[in-house]
PDB file of C-alpha atoms in Angstrom:
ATOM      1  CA  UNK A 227       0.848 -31.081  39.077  1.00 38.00           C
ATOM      2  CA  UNK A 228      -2.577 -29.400  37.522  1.00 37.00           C
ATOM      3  CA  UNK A 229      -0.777 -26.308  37.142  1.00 43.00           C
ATOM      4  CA  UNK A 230       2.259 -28.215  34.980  1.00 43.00           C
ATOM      5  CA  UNK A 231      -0.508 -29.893  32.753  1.00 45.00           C
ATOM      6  CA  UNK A 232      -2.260 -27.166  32.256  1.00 48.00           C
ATOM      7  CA  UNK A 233       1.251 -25.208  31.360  1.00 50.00           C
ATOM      8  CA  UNK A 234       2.058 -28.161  29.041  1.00 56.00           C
ATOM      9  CA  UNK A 235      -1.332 -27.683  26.981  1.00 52.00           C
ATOM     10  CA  UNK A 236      -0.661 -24.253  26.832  1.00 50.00           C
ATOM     11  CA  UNK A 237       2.396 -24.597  25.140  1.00 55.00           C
ATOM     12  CA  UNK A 238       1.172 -27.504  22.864  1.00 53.00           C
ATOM     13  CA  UNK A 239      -1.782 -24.934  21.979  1.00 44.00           C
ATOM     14  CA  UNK A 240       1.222 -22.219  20.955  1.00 45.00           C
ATOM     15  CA  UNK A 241       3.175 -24.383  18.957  1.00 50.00           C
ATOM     16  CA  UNK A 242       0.189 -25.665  17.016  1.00 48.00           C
ATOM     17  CA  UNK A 243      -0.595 -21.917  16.558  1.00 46.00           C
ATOM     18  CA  UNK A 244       3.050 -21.550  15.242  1.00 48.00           C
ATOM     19  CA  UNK A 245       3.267 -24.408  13.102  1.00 56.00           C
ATOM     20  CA  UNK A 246      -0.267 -23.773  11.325  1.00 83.00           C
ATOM     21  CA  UNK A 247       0.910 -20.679   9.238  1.00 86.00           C
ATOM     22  CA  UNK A 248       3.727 -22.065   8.213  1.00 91.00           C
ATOM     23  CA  UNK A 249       1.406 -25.327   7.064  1.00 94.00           C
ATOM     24  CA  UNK A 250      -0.577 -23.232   5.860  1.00 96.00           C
ATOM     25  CA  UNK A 251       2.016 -21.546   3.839  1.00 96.00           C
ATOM     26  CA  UNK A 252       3.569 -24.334   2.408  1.00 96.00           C
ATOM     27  CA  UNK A 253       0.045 -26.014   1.283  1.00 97.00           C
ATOM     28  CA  UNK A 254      -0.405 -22.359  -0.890  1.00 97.00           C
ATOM     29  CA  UNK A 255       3.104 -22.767  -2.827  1.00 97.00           C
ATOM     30  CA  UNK A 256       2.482 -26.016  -3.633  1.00 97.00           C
ATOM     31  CA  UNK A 257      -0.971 -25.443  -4.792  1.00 97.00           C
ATOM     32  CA  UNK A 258       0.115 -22.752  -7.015  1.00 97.00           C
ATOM     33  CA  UNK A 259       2.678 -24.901  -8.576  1.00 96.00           C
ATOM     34  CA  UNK A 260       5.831 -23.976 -10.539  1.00 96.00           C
ATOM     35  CA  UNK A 261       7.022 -19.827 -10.815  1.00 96.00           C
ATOM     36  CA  UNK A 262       9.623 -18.472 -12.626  1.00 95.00           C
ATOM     37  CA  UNK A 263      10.551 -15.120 -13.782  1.00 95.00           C
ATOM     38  CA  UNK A 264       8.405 -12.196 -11.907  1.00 96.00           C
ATOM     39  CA  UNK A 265       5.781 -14.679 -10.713  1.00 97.00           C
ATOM     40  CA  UNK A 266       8.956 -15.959  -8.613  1.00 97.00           C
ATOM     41  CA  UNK A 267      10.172 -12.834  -7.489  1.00 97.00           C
ATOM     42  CA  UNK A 268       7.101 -11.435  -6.151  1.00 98.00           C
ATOM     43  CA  UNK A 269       5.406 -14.698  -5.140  1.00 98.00           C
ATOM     44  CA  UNK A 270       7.978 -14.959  -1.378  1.00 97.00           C
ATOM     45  CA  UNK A 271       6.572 -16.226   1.760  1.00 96.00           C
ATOM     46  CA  UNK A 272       5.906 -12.668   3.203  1.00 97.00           C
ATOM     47  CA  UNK A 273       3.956 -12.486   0.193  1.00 97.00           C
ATOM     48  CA  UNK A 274       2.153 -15.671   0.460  1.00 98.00           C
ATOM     49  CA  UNK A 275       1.200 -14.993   4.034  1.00 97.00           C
ATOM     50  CA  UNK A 276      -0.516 -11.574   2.925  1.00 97.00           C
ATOM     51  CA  UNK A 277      -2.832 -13.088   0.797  1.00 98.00           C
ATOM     52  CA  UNK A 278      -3.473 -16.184   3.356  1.00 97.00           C
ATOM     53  CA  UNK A 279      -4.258 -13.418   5.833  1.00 96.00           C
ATOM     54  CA  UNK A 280      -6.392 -11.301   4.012  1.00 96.00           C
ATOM     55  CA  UNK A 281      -8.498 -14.516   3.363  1.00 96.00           C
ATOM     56  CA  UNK A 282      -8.676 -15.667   6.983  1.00 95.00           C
ATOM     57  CA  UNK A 283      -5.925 -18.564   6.339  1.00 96.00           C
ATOM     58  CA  UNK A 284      -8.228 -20.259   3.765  1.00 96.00           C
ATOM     59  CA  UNK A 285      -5.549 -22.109   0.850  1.00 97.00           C
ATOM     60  CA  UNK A 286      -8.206 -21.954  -1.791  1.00 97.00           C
ATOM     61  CA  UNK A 287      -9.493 -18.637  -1.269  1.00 97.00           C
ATOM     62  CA  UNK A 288      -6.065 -17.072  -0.851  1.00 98.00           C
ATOM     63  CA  UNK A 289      -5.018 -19.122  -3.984  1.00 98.00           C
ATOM     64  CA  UNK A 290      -7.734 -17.720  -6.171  1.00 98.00           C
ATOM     65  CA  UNK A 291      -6.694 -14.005  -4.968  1.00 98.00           C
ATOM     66  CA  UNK A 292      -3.131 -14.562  -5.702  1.00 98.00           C
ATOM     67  CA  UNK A 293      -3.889 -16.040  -8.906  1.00 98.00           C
ATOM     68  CA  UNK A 294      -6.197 -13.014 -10.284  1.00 98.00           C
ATOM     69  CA  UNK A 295      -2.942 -10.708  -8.705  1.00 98.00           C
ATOM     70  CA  UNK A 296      -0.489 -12.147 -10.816  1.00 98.00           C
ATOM     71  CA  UNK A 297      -2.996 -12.108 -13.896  1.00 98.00           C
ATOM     72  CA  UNK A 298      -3.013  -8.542 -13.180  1.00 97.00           C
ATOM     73  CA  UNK A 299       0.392  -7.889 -13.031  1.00 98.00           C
ATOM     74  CA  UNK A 300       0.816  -8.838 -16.467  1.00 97.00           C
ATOM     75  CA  UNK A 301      -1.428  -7.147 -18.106  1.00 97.00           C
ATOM     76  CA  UNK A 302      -0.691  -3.782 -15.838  1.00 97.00           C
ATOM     77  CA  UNK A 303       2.317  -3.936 -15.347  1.00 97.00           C
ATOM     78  CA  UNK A 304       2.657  -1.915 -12.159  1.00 98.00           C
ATOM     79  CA  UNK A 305       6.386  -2.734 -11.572  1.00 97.00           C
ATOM     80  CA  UNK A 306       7.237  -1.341 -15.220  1.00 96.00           C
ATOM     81  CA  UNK A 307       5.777   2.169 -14.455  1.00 97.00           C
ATOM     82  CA  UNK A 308       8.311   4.838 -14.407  1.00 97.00           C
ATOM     83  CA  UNK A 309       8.636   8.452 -12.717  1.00 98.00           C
ATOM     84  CA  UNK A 310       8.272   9.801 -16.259  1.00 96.00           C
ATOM     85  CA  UNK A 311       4.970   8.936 -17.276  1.00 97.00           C
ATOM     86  CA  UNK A 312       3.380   9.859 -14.202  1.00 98.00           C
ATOM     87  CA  UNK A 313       5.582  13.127 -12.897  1.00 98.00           C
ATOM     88  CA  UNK A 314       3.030  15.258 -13.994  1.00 97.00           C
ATOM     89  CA  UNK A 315       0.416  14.304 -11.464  1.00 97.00           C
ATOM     90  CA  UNK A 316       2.924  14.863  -9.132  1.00 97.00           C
ATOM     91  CA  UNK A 317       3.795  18.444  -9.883  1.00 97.00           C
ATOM     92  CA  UNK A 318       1.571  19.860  -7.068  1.00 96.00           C
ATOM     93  CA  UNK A 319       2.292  17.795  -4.466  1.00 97.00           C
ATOM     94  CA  UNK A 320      -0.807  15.877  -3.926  1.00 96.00           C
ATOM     95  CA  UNK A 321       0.916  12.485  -3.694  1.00 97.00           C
ATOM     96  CA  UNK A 322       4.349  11.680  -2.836  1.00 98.00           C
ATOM     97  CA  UNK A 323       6.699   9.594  -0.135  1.00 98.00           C
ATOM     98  CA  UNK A 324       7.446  11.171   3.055  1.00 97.00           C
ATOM     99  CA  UNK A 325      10.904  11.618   4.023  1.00 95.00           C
ATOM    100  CA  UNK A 326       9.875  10.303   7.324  1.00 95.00           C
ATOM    101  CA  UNK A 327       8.122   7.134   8.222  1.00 96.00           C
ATOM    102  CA  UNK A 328       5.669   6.418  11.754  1.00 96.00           C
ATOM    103  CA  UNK A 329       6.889   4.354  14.483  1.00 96.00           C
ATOM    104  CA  UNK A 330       7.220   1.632  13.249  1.00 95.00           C
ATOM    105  CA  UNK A 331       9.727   2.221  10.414  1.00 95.00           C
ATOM    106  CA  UNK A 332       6.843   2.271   7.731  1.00 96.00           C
ATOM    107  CA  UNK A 333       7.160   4.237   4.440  1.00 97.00           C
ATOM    108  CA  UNK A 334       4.349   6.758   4.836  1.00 98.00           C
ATOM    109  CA  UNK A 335       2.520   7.925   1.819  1.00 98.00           C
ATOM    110  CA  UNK A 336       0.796  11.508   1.863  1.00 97.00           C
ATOM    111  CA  UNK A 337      -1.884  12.484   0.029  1.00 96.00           C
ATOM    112  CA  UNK A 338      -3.761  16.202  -0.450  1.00 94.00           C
ATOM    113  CA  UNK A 339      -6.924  15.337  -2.530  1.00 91.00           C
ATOM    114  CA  UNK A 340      -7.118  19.711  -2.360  1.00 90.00           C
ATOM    115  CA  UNK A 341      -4.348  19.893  -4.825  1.00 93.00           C
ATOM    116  CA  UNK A 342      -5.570  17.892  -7.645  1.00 92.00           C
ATOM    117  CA  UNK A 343      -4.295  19.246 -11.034  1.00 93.00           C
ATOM    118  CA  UNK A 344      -5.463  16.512 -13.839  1.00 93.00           C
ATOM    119  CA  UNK A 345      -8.605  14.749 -15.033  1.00 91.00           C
ATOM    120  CA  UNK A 346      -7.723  12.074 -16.299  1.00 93.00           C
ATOM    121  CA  UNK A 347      -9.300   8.993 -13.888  1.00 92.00           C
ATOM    122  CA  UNK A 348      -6.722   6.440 -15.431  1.00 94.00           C
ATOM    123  CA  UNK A 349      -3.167   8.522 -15.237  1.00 95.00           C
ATOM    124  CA  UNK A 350      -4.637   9.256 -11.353  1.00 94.00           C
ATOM    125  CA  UNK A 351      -5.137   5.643 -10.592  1.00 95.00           C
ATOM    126  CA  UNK A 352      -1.649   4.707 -12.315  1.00 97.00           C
ATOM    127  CA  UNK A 353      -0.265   7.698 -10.316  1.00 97.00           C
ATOM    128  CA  UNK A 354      -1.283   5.852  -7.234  1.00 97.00           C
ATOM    129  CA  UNK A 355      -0.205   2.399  -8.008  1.00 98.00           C
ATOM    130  CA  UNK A 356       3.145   4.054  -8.645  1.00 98.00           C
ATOM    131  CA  UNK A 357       3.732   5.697  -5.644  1.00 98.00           C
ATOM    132  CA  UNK A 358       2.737   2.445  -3.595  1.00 97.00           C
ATOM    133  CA  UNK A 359       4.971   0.246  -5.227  1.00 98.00           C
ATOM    134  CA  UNK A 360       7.348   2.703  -4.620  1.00 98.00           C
ATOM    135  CA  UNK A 361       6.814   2.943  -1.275  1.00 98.00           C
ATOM    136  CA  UNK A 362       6.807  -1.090  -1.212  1.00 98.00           C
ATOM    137  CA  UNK A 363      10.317  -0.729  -2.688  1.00 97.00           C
ATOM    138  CA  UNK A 364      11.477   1.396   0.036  1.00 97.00           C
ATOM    139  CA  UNK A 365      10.169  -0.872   3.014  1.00 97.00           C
ATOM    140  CA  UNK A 366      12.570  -1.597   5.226  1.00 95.00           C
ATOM    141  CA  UNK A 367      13.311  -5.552   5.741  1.00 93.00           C
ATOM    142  CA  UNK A 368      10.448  -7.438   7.455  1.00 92.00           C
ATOM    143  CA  UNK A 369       8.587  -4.735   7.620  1.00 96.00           C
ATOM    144  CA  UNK A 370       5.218  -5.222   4.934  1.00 97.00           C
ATOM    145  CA  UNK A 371       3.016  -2.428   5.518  1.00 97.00           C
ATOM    146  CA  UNK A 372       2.504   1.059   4.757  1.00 97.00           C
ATOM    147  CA  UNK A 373       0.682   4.174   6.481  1.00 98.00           C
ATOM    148  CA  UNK A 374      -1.835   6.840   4.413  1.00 97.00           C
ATOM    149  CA  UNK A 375      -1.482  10.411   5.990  1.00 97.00           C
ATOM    150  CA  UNK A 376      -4.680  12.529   3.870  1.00 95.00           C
ATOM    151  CA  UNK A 377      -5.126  16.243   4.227  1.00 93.00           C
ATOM    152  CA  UNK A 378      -7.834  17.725   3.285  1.00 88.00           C
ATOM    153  CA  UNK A 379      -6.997  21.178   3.148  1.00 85.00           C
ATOM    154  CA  UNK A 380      -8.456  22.639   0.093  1.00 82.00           C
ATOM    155  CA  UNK A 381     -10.851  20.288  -0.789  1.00 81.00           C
ATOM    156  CA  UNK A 382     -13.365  22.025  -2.545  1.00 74.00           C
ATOM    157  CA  UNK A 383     -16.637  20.754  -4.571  1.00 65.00           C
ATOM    158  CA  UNK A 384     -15.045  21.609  -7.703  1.00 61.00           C
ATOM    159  CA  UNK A 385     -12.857  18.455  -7.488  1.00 62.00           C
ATOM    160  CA  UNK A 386     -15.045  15.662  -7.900  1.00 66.00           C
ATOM    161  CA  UNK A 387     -13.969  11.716  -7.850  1.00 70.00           C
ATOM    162  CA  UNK A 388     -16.433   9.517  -9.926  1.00 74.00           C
ATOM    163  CA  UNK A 389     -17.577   6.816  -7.415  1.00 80.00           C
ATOM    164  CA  UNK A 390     -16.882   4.475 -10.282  1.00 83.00           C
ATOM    165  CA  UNK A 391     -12.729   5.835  -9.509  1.00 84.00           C
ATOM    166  CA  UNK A 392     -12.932   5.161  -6.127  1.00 86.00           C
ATOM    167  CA  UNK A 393     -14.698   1.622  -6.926  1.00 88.00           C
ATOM    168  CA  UNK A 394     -11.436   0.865  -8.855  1.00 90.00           C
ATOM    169  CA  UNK A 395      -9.000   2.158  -6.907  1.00 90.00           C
ATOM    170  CA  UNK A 396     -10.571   0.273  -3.961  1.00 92.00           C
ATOM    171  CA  UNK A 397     -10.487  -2.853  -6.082  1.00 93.00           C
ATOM    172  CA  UNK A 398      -6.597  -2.349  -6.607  1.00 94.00           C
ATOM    173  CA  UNK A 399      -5.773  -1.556  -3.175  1.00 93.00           C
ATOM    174  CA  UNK A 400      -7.859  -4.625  -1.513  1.00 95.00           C
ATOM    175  CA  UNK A 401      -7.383  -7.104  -4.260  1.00 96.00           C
ATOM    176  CA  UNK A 402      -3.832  -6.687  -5.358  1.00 98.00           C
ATOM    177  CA  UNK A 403      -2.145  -5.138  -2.713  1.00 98.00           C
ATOM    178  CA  UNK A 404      -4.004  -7.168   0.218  1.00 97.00           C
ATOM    179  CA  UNK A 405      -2.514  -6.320   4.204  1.00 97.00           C
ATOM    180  CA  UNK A 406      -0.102  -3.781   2.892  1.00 97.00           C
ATOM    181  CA  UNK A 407      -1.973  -0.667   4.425  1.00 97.00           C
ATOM    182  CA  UNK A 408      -1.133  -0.224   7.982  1.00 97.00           C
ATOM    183  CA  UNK A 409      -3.285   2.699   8.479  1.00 97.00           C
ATOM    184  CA  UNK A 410      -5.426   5.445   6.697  1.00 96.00           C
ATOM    185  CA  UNK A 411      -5.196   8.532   8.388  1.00 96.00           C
ATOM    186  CA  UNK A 412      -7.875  10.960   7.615  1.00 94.00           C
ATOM    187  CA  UNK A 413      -7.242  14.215   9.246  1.00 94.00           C
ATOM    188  CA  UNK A 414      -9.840  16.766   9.744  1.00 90.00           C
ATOM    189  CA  UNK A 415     -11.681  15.669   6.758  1.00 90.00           C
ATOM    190  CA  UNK A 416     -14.451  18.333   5.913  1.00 87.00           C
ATOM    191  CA  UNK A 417     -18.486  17.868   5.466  1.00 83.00           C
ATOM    192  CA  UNK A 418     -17.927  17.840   1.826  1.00 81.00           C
ATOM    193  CA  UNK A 419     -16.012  14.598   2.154  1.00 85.00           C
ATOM    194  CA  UNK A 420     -18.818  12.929   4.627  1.00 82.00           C
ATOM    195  CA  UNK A 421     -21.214  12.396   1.586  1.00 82.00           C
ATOM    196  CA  UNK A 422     -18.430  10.648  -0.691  1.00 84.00           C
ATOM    197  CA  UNK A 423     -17.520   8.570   2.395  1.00 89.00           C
ATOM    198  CA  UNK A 424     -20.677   7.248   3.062  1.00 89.00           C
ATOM    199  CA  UNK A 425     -20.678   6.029  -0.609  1.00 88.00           C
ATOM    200  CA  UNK A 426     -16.861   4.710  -0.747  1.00 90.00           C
ATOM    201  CA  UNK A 427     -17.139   2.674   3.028  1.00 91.00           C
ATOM    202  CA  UNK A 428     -19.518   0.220   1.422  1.00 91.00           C
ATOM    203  CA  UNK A 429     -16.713  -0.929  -0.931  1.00 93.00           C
ATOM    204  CA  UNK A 430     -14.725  -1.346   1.291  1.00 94.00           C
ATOM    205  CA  UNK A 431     -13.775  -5.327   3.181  1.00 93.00           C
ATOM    206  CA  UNK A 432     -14.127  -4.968   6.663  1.00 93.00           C
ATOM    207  CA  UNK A 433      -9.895  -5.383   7.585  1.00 92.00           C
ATOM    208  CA  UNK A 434      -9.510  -2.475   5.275  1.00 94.00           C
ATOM    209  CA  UNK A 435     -12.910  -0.364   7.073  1.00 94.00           C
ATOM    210  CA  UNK A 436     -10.721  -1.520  10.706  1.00 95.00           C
ATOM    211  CA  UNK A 437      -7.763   0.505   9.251  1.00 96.00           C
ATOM    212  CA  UNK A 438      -9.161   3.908   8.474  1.00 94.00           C
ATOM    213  CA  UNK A 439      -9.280   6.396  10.979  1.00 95.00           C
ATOM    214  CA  UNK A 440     -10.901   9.871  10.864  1.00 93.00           C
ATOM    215  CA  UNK A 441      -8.402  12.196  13.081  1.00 93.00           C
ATOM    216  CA  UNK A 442     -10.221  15.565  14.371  1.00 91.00           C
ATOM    217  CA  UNK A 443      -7.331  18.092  16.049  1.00 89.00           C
ATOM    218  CA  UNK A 444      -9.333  19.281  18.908  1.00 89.00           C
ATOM    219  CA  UNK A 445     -10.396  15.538  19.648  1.00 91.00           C
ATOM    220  CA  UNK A 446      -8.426  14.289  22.700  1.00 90.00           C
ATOM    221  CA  UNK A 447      -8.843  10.610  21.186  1.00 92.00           C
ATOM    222  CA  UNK A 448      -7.907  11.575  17.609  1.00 89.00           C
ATOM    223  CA  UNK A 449      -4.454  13.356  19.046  1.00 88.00           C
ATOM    224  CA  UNK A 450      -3.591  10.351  21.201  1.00 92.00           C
ATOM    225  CA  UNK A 451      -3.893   7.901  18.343  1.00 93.00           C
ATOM    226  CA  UNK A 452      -1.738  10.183  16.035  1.00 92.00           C
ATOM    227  CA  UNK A 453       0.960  10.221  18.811  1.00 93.00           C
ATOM    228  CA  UNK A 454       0.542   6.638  19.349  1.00 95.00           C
ATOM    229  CA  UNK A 455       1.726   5.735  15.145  1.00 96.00           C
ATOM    230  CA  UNK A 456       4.047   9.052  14.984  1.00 96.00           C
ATOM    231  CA  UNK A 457       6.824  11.079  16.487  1.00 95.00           C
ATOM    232  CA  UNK A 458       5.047  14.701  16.646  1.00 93.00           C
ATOM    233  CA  UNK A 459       8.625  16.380  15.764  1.00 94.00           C
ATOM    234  CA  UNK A 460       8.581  14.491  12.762  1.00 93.00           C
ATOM    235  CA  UNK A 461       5.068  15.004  12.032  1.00 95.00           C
ATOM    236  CA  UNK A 462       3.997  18.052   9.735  1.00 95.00           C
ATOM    237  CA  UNK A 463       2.386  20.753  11.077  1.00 93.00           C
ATOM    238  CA  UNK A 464      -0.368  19.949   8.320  1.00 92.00           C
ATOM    239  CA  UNK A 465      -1.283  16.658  10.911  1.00 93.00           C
ATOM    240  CA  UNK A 466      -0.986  18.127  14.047  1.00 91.00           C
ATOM    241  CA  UNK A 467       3.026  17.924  14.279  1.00 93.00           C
ATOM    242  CA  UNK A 468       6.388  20.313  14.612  1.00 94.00           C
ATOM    243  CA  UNK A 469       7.911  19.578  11.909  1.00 95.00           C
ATOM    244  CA  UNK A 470       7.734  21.743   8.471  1.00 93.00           C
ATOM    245  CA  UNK A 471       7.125  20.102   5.129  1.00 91.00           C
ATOM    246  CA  UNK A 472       7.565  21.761   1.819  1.00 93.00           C
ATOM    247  CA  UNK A 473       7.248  19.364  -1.237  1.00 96.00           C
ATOM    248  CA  UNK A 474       9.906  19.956  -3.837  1.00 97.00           C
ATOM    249  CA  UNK A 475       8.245  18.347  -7.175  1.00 98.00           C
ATOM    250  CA  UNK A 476      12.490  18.671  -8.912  1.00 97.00           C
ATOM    251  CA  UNK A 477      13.655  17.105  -5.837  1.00 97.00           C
ATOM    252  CA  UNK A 478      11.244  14.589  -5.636  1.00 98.00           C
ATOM    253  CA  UNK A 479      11.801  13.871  -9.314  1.00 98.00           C
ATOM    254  CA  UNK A 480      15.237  13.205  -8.843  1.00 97.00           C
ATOM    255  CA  UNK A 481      14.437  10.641  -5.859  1.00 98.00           C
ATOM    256  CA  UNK A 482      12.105   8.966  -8.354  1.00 98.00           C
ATOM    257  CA  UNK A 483      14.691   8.550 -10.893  1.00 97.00           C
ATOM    258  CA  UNK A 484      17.200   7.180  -8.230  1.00 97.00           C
ATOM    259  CA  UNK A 485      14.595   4.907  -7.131  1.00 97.00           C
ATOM    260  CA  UNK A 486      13.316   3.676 -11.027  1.00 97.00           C
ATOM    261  CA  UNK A 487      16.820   2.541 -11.133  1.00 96.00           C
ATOM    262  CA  UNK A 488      16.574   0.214  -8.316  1.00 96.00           C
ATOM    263  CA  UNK A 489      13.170  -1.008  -8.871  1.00 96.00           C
ATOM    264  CA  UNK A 490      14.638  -2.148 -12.395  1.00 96.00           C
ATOM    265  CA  UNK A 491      17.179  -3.959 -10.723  1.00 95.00           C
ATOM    266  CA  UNK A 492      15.109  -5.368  -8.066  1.00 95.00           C
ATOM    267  CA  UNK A 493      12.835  -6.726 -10.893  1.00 95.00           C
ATOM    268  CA  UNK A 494      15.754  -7.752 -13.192  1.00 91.00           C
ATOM    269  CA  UNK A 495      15.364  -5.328 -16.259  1.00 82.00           C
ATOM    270  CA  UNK A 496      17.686  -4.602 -18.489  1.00 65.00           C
ATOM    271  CA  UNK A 497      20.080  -2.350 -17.501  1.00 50.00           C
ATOM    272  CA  UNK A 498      19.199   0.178 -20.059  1.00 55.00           C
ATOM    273  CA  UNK A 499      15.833   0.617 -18.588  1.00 53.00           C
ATOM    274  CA  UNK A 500      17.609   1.426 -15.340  1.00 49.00           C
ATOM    275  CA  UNK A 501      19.845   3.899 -17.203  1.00 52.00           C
ATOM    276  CA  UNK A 502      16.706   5.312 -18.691  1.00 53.00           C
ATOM    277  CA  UNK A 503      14.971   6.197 -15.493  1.00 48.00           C
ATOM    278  CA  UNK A 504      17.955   8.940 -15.059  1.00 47.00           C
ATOM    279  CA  UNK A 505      18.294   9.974 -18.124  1.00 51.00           C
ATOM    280  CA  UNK A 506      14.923  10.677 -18.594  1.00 47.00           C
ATOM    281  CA  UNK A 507      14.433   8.598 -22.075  1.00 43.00           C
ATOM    282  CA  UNK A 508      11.660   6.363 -22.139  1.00 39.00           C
ATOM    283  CA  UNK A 509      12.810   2.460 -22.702  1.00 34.00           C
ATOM    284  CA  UNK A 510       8.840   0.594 -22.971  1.00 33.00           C
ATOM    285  CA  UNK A 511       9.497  -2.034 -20.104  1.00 32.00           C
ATOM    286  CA  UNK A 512       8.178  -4.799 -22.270  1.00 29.00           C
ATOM    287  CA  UNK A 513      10.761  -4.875 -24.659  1.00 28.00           C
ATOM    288  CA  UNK A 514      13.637  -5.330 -22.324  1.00 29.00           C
ATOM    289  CA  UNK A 515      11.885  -7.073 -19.805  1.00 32.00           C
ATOM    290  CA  UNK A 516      11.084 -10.597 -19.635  1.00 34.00           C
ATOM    291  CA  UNK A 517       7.613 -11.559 -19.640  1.00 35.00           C
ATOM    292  CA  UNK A 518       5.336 -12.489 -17.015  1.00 36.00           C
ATOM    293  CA  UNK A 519       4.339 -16.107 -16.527  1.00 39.00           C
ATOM    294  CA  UNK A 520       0.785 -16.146 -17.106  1.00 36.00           C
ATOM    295  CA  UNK A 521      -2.166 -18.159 -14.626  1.00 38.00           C
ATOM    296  CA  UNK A 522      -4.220 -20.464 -16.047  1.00 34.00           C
TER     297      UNK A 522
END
């Protein structure tokens, strides 16, 4: 009899636990009110629940983050960025999709700081917002998060990152793009890099500190926890894998414009921006596209 009331409270403890995100959920949509055009699109309850998470479930808090997002978005315009305007920061390879993802079906992004080949801060940053809406766009369904793979091969002192970059770019990533890292895998990152990191970690929230892990190849630990997010005959040989990876910048531009055309459609743009990301001619987004709803 103790045992069934105790099984009963249990359960009445789970289904509270159940039926508070979804409370939770509903309190943030109607708080933000009425959305229409991209507001509506992007604003969906996987969405929603990001930004509740990232702000420990608290309405107002989460709210106010969503808010300065979609703010943001409008003046940015990540969705509107196309292959073309960043390509050439992709040329060497030091940012792209993988053509495999981890375990867990996630769209992996890889990154080789070694092979940077422009200065300028802002094109890098746009580079990267790019590439992670991209791999956003190629998530499969239910699935929200992405993984980091960094090698460091080649890093050098002659490639320097102003903190003030890394400030921003950690501003983007935690602020507009909130629970959509998985992981950060750092592999065999040299001395060099210990001094920027000590700088960087300090902008960093602490769920985003949790998800960045240093992996060492002759560290027992560091190999176990790279088995335990990928398949090692998938993984480059670059992390500690079997398989081969060559990056193909003409190949990769070709999967760009293939996937410009269905991030115009996804977003509702006029075809001809869509036909533009294949033909290579340059459509500006805001003239075909309709314009965000602003915050107050």
């Amino acid at each position: 009899m103790f045992r069934r009331r105790g099984s009963s409270q249990q359960q009445q403890d789970q289904e509270h636990h159940e039926q508070q995100p979804e409370a939770k959920l509903n309190e943030l949509r109607v708080a933000l009110g009425p959305l229409s055009g991209r507001n509506l699109i992007y604003c969906t309850d996987a969405c929603l629940k990001r930004y509740l998470e990232a702000r420990n479930w608290n309405v107002d808090k989460a709210k106010k983050m969503l808010e300065e997002t979609l703010i943001w978005r409008s003046t940015y315009k990540p969705e509107e960025i196309r292959w073309q305007e960043v390509a050439v920061e992709g040329e060497t390879g030091k940012l792209f999709r993988a053509n495999f993802r981890d375990r867990f079906g996630r769209s992996i992004l890889i990154m080789k700081p070694g092979l940077q080949n422009t200065t300028s801060m802002d094109t890098q940053i746009r580079h990267l917002v790019y590439m992670m809406e991209n791999a956003i766009l190629n998530l499969p369904d239910g699935q929200e998060e992405m993984v980091w793979l960094i090698d460091f091969t080649g890093l050098s002192f002659s490639i320097n990152v102003p903190i003030k970059t890394a400030r921003d770019t950690v501003t983007i990533l935690q602020n507009h793009y909130p629970q959509r890292l998985a992981v950060a895998i750092l592999y065999s990152p040299p001395r060099i890099f210990e001094a920027f990191w000590k700088i960087v970690k300090y902008f960093l929230d602490p769920k985003t500190f949790q998800k960045v892990k240093f992996v060492y190849p002759k560290n027992k630990e560091s190999l176990e926890l790279i088995k335990s997010f990928f398949d090692v005959d998938n993984l480059p040989t670059e992390f500690g894998g079997k398989a081969t990876m060559k990056y193909d910048h003409e190949d990769f531009s070709k999967l760009m414009a293939q996937d410009d055309v269905k991030a115009a459609k996804f977003w509702g743009f006029d075809e001809k921006m869509a036909s533009a990301a294949t033909t290579g001619n340059h459509v500006a987004g805001a003239a075909v596209a309709p314009e965000p709803e602003s915050v107050a």
